[in-house]
PDB file of C-alpha atoms in Angstrom:
ATOM      1  CA  ASN A 197       0.001  -0.052   0.021  1.00  0.00           C
ATOM      2  CA  SER A 198       0.991   3.618  -0.063  1.00  0.00           C
ATOM      3  CA  ALA A 199       2.406   3.484   3.440  1.00  0.00           C
ATOM      4  CA  ASN A 200       4.478   0.419   2.449  1.00  0.00           C
ATOM      5  CA  THR A 201       3.189  -1.517   5.482  1.00  0.00           C
ATOM      6  CA  VAL A 202       1.166  -4.172   3.787  1.00  0.00           C
ATOM      7  CA  GLN A 203       2.489  -6.502   1.073  1.00  0.00           C
ATOM      8  CA  SER A 204       1.564  -9.771  -0.519  1.00  0.00           C
ATOM      9  CA  LYS A 205       3.410 -13.003   0.337  1.00  0.00           C
ATOM     10  CA  MET A 206       6.853 -13.337  -1.330  1.00  0.00           C
ATOM     11  CA  GLU A 207       7.151 -15.649  -4.244  1.00  0.00           C
ATOM     12  CA  THR A 208       9.970 -16.971  -6.180  1.00  0.00           C
ATOM     13  CA  ILE A 209       9.964 -17.287  -9.937  1.00  0.00           C
ATOM     14  CA  SER A 210      12.739 -19.131 -11.764  1.00  0.00           C
ATOM     15  CA  PHE A 211      13.696 -19.015 -15.405  1.00  0.00           C
ATOM     16  CA  THR A 212      16.595 -20.065 -17.587  1.00  0.00           C
ATOM     17  CA  SER A 213      18.020 -17.703 -20.129  1.00  0.00           C
ATOM     18  CA  SER A 214      18.712 -18.755 -23.603  1.00  0.00           C
ATOM     19  CA  ARG A 215      20.807 -15.906 -24.433  1.00  0.00           C
ATOM     20  CA  THR A 216      24.481 -16.493 -24.715  1.00  0.00           C
ATOM     21  CA  PRO A 217      26.558 -14.018 -22.603  1.00  0.00           C
ATOM     22  CA  GLY A 218      28.690 -11.634 -24.515  1.00  0.00           C
ATOM     23  CA  GLU A 219      32.321 -11.629 -24.124  1.00  0.00           C
ATOM     24  CA  PRO A 220      33.882  -8.812 -21.927  1.00  0.00           C
ATOM     25  CA  HIS A 221      35.644  -6.050 -23.421  1.00  0.00           C
ATOM     26  CA  LEU A 222      38.173  -3.561 -21.993  1.00  0.00           C
ATOM     27  CA  TYR A 223      38.256   0.079 -23.040  1.00  0.00           C
ATOM     28  CA  ILE A 224      41.156   2.100 -22.055  1.00  0.00           C
ATOM     29  CA  LEU A 225      41.324   5.847 -22.683  1.00  0.00           C
ATOM     30  CA  SER A 226      44.757   7.231 -21.873  1.00  0.00           C
ATOM     31  CA  ILE A 227      45.277  10.895 -21.942  1.00  0.00           C
ATOM     32  CA  GLY A 228      48.677  12.725 -21.712  1.00  0.00           C
ATOM     33  CA  THR A 229      49.365  16.437 -22.052  1.00  0.00           C
ATOM     34  CA  ASP A 230      52.760  18.088 -22.443  1.00  0.00           C
ATOM     35  CA  ASN A 231      51.991  21.021 -24.610  1.00  0.00           C
ATOM     36  CA  TYR A 232      49.678  23.819 -23.598  1.00  0.00           C
ATOM     37  CA  LYS A 233      48.551  26.966 -25.433  1.00  0.00           C
ATOM     38  CA  ASP A 234      50.496  28.752 -22.625  1.00  0.00           C
ATOM     39  CA  PRO A 235      54.009  27.342 -23.173  1.00  0.00           C
ATOM     40  CA  SER A 236      55.087  28.130 -19.728  1.00  0.00           C
ATOM     41  CA  ALA A 237      52.756  25.478 -18.402  1.00  0.00           C
ATOM     42  CA  ASN A 238      54.327  22.731 -20.587  1.00  0.00           C
ATOM     43  CA  LEU A 239      55.222  19.317 -19.032  1.00  0.00           C
ATOM     44  CA  ARG A 240      57.787  16.789 -20.115  1.00  0.00           C
ATOM     45  CA  TYR A 241      56.584  13.377 -19.461  1.00  0.00           C
ATOM     46  CA  ALA A 242      52.875  13.339 -19.261  1.00  0.00           C
ATOM     47  CA  VAL A 243      52.518  12.098 -22.812  1.00  0.00           C
ATOM     48  CA  LYS A 244      55.054   9.338 -22.313  1.00  0.00           C
ATOM     49  CA  ASP A 245      53.410   8.275 -19.078  1.00  0.00           C
ATOM     50  CA  ALA A 246      50.068   8.016 -21.003  1.00  0.00           C
ATOM     51  CA  GLN A 247      51.778   5.973 -23.796  1.00  0.00           C
ATOM     52  CA  ASP A 248      53.577   3.720 -21.416  1.00  0.00           C
ATOM     53  CA  PHE A 249      50.513   3.246 -19.257  1.00  0.00           C
ATOM     54  CA  SER A 250      48.281   2.249 -21.973  1.00  0.00           C
ATOM     55  CA  SER A 251      50.692  -0.159 -23.729  1.00  0.00           C
ATOM     56  CA  LYS A 252      51.705  -2.038 -20.471  1.00  0.00           C
ATOM     57  CA  LEU A 253      48.097  -2.236 -19.101  1.00  0.00           C
ATOM     58  CA  ALA A 254      46.954  -3.562 -22.504  1.00  0.00           C
ATOM     59  CA  ALA A 255      49.627  -6.192 -22.275  1.00  0.00           C
ATOM     60  CA  LYS A 256      48.850  -7.194 -18.890  1.00  0.00           C
ATOM     61  CA  ALA A 257      45.033  -7.373 -19.626  1.00  0.00           C
ATOM     62  CA  ILE A 258      45.631 -10.068 -22.075  1.00  0.00           C
ATOM     63  CA  SER A 259      45.551 -12.702 -19.078  1.00  0.00           C
ATOM     64  CA  ILE A 260      41.946 -11.491 -18.558  1.00  0.00           C
ATOM     65  CA  TYR A 261      40.588 -10.266 -21.881  1.00  0.00           C
ATOM     66  CA  LYS A 262      40.960 -11.709 -25.525  1.00  0.00           C
ATOM     67  CA  PRO A 263      43.471  -9.559 -27.303  1.00  0.00           C
ATOM     68  CA  GLU A 264      40.781  -8.517 -29.906  1.00  0.00           C
ATOM     69  CA  ASN A 265      38.514  -7.356 -26.973  1.00  0.00           C
ATOM     70  CA  ILE A 266      41.069  -4.858 -25.651  1.00  0.00           C
ATOM     71  CA  HIS A 267      40.550  -1.250 -27.115  1.00  0.00           C
ATOM     72  CA  VAL A 268      43.062   1.390 -26.457  1.00  0.00           C
ATOM     73  CA  SER A 269      42.503   5.133 -27.218  1.00  0.00           C
ATOM     74  CA  LEU A 270      45.425   7.451 -26.717  1.00  0.00           C
ATOM     75  CA  LEU A 271      44.965  11.229 -26.731  1.00  0.00           C
ATOM     76  CA  THR A 272      48.044  13.462 -26.659  1.00  0.00           C
ATOM     77  CA  ASP A 273      47.860  17.344 -26.178  1.00  0.00           C
ATOM     78  CA  ALA A 274      44.268  17.221 -26.585  1.00  0.00           C
ATOM     79  CA  GLY A 275      41.907  20.130 -25.827  1.00  0.00           C
ATOM     80  CA  LYS A 276      38.674  19.758 -23.846  1.00  0.00           C
ATOM     81  CA  GLU A 277      36.383  19.243 -26.839  1.00  0.00           C
ATOM     82  CA  VAL A 278      38.602  16.515 -28.227  1.00  0.00           C
ATOM     83  CA  VAL A 279      38.645  14.760 -24.918  1.00  0.00           C
ATOM     84  CA  LEU A 280      34.823  14.911 -24.412  1.00  0.00           C
ATOM     85  CA  ALA A 281      34.349  13.878 -28.043  1.00  0.00           C
ATOM     86  CA  GLU A 282      36.241  10.766 -27.600  1.00  0.00           C
ATOM     87  CA  ILE A 283      34.479   9.864 -24.405  1.00  0.00           C
ATOM     88  CA  ASN A 284      31.153  10.426 -26.250  1.00  0.00           C
ATOM     89  CA  LYS A 285      32.304   8.078 -29.073  1.00  0.00           C
ATOM     90  CA  LEU A 286      33.242   5.291 -26.582  1.00  0.00           C
ATOM     91  CA  THR A 287      30.046   5.656 -24.421  1.00  0.00           C
ATOM     92  CA  PRO A 288      27.581   3.770 -26.592  1.00  0.00           C
ATOM     93  CA  LYS A 289      29.939   0.970 -27.223  1.00  0.00           C
ATOM     94  CA  ILE A 290      30.659   0.023 -23.611  1.00  0.00           C
ATOM     95  CA  LYS A 291      28.395  -2.520 -22.024  1.00  0.00           C
ATOM     96  CA  PRO A 292      27.629  -3.240 -18.407  1.00  0.00           C
ATOM     97  CA  GLY A 293      29.983  -6.433 -18.366  1.00  0.00           C
ATOM     98  CA  ASP A 294      32.841  -4.483 -19.971  1.00  0.00           C
ATOM     99  CA  GLY A 295      35.638  -2.712 -18.137  1.00  0.00           C
ATOM    100  CA  PHE A 296      36.574   1.098 -18.582  1.00  0.00           C
ATOM    101  CA  ILE A 297      39.834   2.677 -17.456  1.00  0.00           C
ATOM    102  CA  LEU A 298      40.544   6.537 -17.750  1.00  0.00           C
ATOM    103  CA  PHE A 299      44.232   7.569 -17.190  1.00  0.00           C
ATOM    104  CA  VAL A 300      44.967  11.132 -17.121  1.00  0.00           C
ATOM    105  CA  ALA A 301      48.512  12.794 -16.930  1.00  0.00           C
ATOM    106  CA  ALA A 302      48.475  16.434 -17.174  1.00  0.00           C
ATOM    107  CA  HIS A 303      48.086  19.508 -14.943  1.00  0.00           C
ATOM    108  CA  GLY A 304      45.274  19.569 -12.256  1.00  0.00           C
ATOM    109  CA  VAL A 305      44.101  22.484 -10.210  1.00  0.00           C
ATOM    110  CA  LEU A 306      41.939  22.932  -7.205  1.00  0.00           C
ATOM    111  CA  LEU A 307      39.489  25.963  -7.445  1.00  0.00           C
ATOM    112  CA  GLU A 308      36.838  26.739  -4.842  1.00  0.00           C
ATOM    113  CA  ASN A 309      37.398  23.366  -3.295  1.00  0.00           C
ATOM    114  CA  GLN A 310      36.776  21.419  -6.579  1.00  0.00           C
ATOM    115  CA  TYR A 311      39.245  19.548  -8.629  1.00  0.00           C
ATOM    116  CA  TYR A 312      39.835  20.323 -12.308  1.00  0.00           C
ATOM    117  CA  ILE A 313      41.764  18.561 -15.137  1.00  0.00           C
ATOM    118  CA  VAL A 314      43.537  21.148 -17.222  1.00  0.00           C
ATOM    119  CA  THR A 315      43.481  20.339 -20.816  1.00  0.00           C
ATOM    120  CA  ALA A 316      45.745  21.607 -23.659  1.00  0.00           C
ATOM    121  CA  ASP A 317      43.414  24.645 -24.262  1.00  0.00           C
ATOM    122  CA  TYR A 318      44.919  26.389 -21.166  1.00  0.00           C
ATOM    123  CA  SER A 319      46.216  29.688 -22.159  1.00  0.00           C
ATOM    124  CA  SER A 320      47.018  31.708 -19.031  1.00  0.00           C
ATOM    125  CA  ASP A 321      43.238  31.979 -17.906  1.00  0.00           C
ATOM    126  CA  LEU A 322      41.569  29.121 -15.984  1.00  0.00           C
ATOM    127  CA  ASN A 323      38.343  29.291 -17.681  1.00  0.00           C
ATOM    128  CA  ALA A 324      35.633  26.528 -18.328  1.00  0.00           C
ATOM    129  CA  SER A 325      36.782  25.902 -21.896  1.00  0.00           C
ATOM    130  CA  ALA A 326      39.974  24.539 -20.811  1.00  0.00           C
ATOM    131  CA  LEU A 327      38.996  22.670 -17.707  1.00  0.00           C
ATOM    132  CA  ILE A 328      37.205  19.296 -17.009  1.00  0.00           C
ATOM    133  CA  SER A 329      35.564  19.492 -13.659  1.00  0.00           C
ATOM    134  CA  THR A 330      34.891  16.785 -11.098  1.00  0.00           C
ATOM    135  CA  ASN A 331      31.139  17.192 -11.756  1.00  0.00           C
ATOM    136  CA  GLU A 332      31.879  16.371 -15.456  1.00  0.00           C
ATOM    137  CA  ILE A 333      33.941  13.223 -14.392  1.00  0.00           C
ATOM    138  CA  VAL A 334      30.971  12.044 -12.374  1.00  0.00           C
ATOM    139  CA  ASP A 335      28.715  12.582 -15.320  1.00  0.00           C
ATOM    140  CA  ILE A 336      30.930  10.653 -17.361  1.00  0.00           C
ATOM    141  CA  SER A 337      30.963   7.750 -14.940  1.00  0.00           C
ATOM    142  CA  LYS A 338      27.270   7.663 -14.848  1.00  0.00           C
ATOM    143  CA  ARG A 339      26.880   7.636 -18.546  1.00  0.00           C
ATOM    144  CA  ILE A 340      29.367   4.854 -19.074  1.00  0.00           C
ATOM    145  CA  LYS A 341      27.484   1.533 -18.424  1.00  0.00           C
ATOM    146  CA  ALA A 342      30.448  -0.635 -17.520  1.00  0.00           C
ATOM    147  CA  PHE A 343      30.076  -1.861 -13.946  1.00  0.00           C
ATOM    148  CA  SER A 344      33.966  -2.007 -13.630  1.00  0.00           C
ATOM    149  CA  GLN A 345      35.421   1.422 -13.841  1.00  0.00           C
ATOM    150  CA  LEU A 346      38.875   2.697 -12.775  1.00  0.00           C
ATOM    151  CA  TYR A 347      39.882   6.337 -12.995  1.00  0.00           C
ATOM    152  CA  ILE A 348      43.626   7.313 -12.474  1.00  0.00           C
ATOM    153  CA  PHE A 349      44.494  10.999 -12.288  1.00  0.00           C
ATOM    154  CA  ASP A 350      48.212  11.678 -12.342  1.00  0.00           C
ATOM    155  CA  THR A 351      48.027  15.432 -11.744  1.00  0.00           C
ATOM    156  CA  CYS A 352      48.643  17.988  -9.128  1.00  0.00           C
ATOM    157  CA  HIS A 353      45.874  18.223  -6.542  1.00  0.00           C
ATOM    158  CA  ALA A 354      44.302  15.016  -7.868  1.00  0.00           C
ATOM    159  CA  GLY A 355      43.048  14.045  -4.323  1.00  0.00           C
ATOM    160  CA  GLY A 356      40.737  16.934  -4.447  1.00  0.00           C
ATOM    161  CA  VAL A 357      38.416  14.760  -6.716  1.00  0.00           C
ATOM    162  CA  ASP A 358      37.304  13.205  -3.353  1.00  0.00           C
ATOM    163  CA  ASN A 359      35.305  16.222  -2.417  1.00  0.00           C
ATOM    164  CA  ILE A 360      32.789  15.489  -5.248  1.00  0.00           C
ATOM    165  CA  ILE A 361      33.213  11.810  -5.801  1.00  0.00           C
ATOM    166  CA  SER A 362      32.537  10.972  -2.063  1.00  0.00           C
ATOM    167  CA  GLY A 363      28.969  12.005  -3.046  1.00  0.00           C
ATOM    168  CA  LEU A 364      28.783   8.727  -4.902  1.00  0.00           C
ATOM    169  CA  TYR A 365      29.201   6.861  -1.709  1.00  0.00           C
ATOM    170  CA  ASP A 366      26.451   8.403   0.306  1.00  0.00           C
ATOM    171  CA  ALA A 367      23.769   6.453   2.062  1.00  0.00           C
ATOM    172  CA  ARG A 368      21.808   5.880  -1.108  1.00  0.00           C
ATOM    173  CA  MET A 369      24.726   5.187  -3.468  1.00  0.00           C
ATOM    174  CA  SER A 370      27.309   3.341  -1.261  1.00  0.00           C
ATOM    175  CA  VAL A 371      25.955  -0.263  -2.209  1.00  0.00           C
ATOM    176  CA  MET A 372      25.659   0.583  -5.869  1.00  0.00           C
ATOM    177  CA  ALA A 373      29.078   2.266  -6.142  1.00  0.00           C
ATOM    178  CA  LYS A 374      30.852  -0.733  -4.378  1.00  0.00           C
ATOM    179  CA  LYS A 375      28.969  -3.250  -6.676  1.00  0.00           C
ATOM    180  CA  MET A 376      29.897  -1.320  -9.677  1.00  0.00           C
ATOM    181  CA  GLY A 377      33.608  -1.495  -8.833  1.00  0.00           C
ATOM    182  CA  LEU A 378      34.078   2.209  -9.276  1.00  0.00           C
ATOM    183  CA  HIS A 379      37.651   2.943  -8.138  1.00  0.00           C
ATOM    184  CA  ILE A 380      39.811   6.299  -8.220  1.00  0.00           C
ATOM    185  CA  TYR A 381      43.532   6.562  -7.888  1.00  0.00           C
ATOM    186  CA  ALA A 382      45.122   9.978  -7.186  1.00  0.00           C
ATOM    187  CA  SER A 383      48.843  10.733  -7.563  1.00  0.00           C
ATOM    188  CA  ALA A 384      48.711  13.557  -5.033  1.00  0.00           C
ATOM    189  CA  GLY A 385      46.633  14.975  -2.270  1.00  0.00           C
ATOM    190  CA  SER A 386      44.263  17.894  -2.739  1.00  0.00           C
ATOM    191  CA  LEU A 387      46.986  20.271  -1.697  1.00  0.00           C
ATOM    192  CA  GLN A 388      49.964  18.440  -3.131  1.00  0.00           C
ATOM    193  CA  THR A 389      51.808  18.658  -6.427  1.00  0.00           C
ATOM    194  CA  ALA A 390      52.726  15.747  -8.646  1.00  0.00           C
ATOM    195  CA  MET A 391      56.211  15.374  -9.825  1.00  0.00           C
ATOM    196  CA  ASP A 392      56.853  15.567 -13.572  1.00  0.00           C
ATOM    197  CA  GLY A 393      60.123  13.721 -13.878  1.00  0.00           C
ATOM    198  CA  TYR A 394      61.488  10.564 -12.303  1.00  0.00           C
ATOM    199  CA  LYS A 395      63.668   8.029 -14.144  1.00  0.00           C
ATOM    200  CA  GLY A 396      62.153   9.098 -17.469  1.00  0.00           C
ATOM    201  CA  ASN A 397      58.458   9.243 -16.405  1.00  0.00           C
ATOM    202  CA  GLY A 398      56.292  11.180 -13.860  1.00  0.00           C
ATOM    203  CA  LEU A 399      56.872   9.840 -10.424  1.00  0.00           C
ATOM    204  CA  TYR A 400      53.485   8.231 -10.057  1.00  0.00           C
TER     205      TYR A 400
END
């Protein structure tokens, strides 16, 4: 009833599906940004980090996924529109049983207690056209149907992502988020910088 105090007796219904389960796929989107419109912000190893990460992870993933089911997208020195366009292209392809991994090596900033990824569009002013906000990251995670999602942010202040992402783990979402296997790794705390240069790669 409307007060949710009366209900019928519970019944169990069993059925056998005749549908063949699809093979799982792994989608890796690796983003590295060394060159910005403002040259004073340029990095040295972010692109190499993105290249190394995607190639090594794809090689390791062969023990879980068939080689033809591992899809790697690499973006280097990409602006915000290019990054979002690539995500929009991948979104309809990714199914619930698939895995999705996003790796970002770039600059990151914390503005008014919110974390932002700085894209190659940055040219001295921190405006929305050059930044991908934590809210946009949350929106991406919601639109992608994969139950297994991993986000790795190798940027300064990456720990600031927790200020918004923690909202996914509130009373209503905690069970869903854990079952979905949503994991986030950050190379630095919200007030820390990430080191760009350690034995030929970023420290992380």
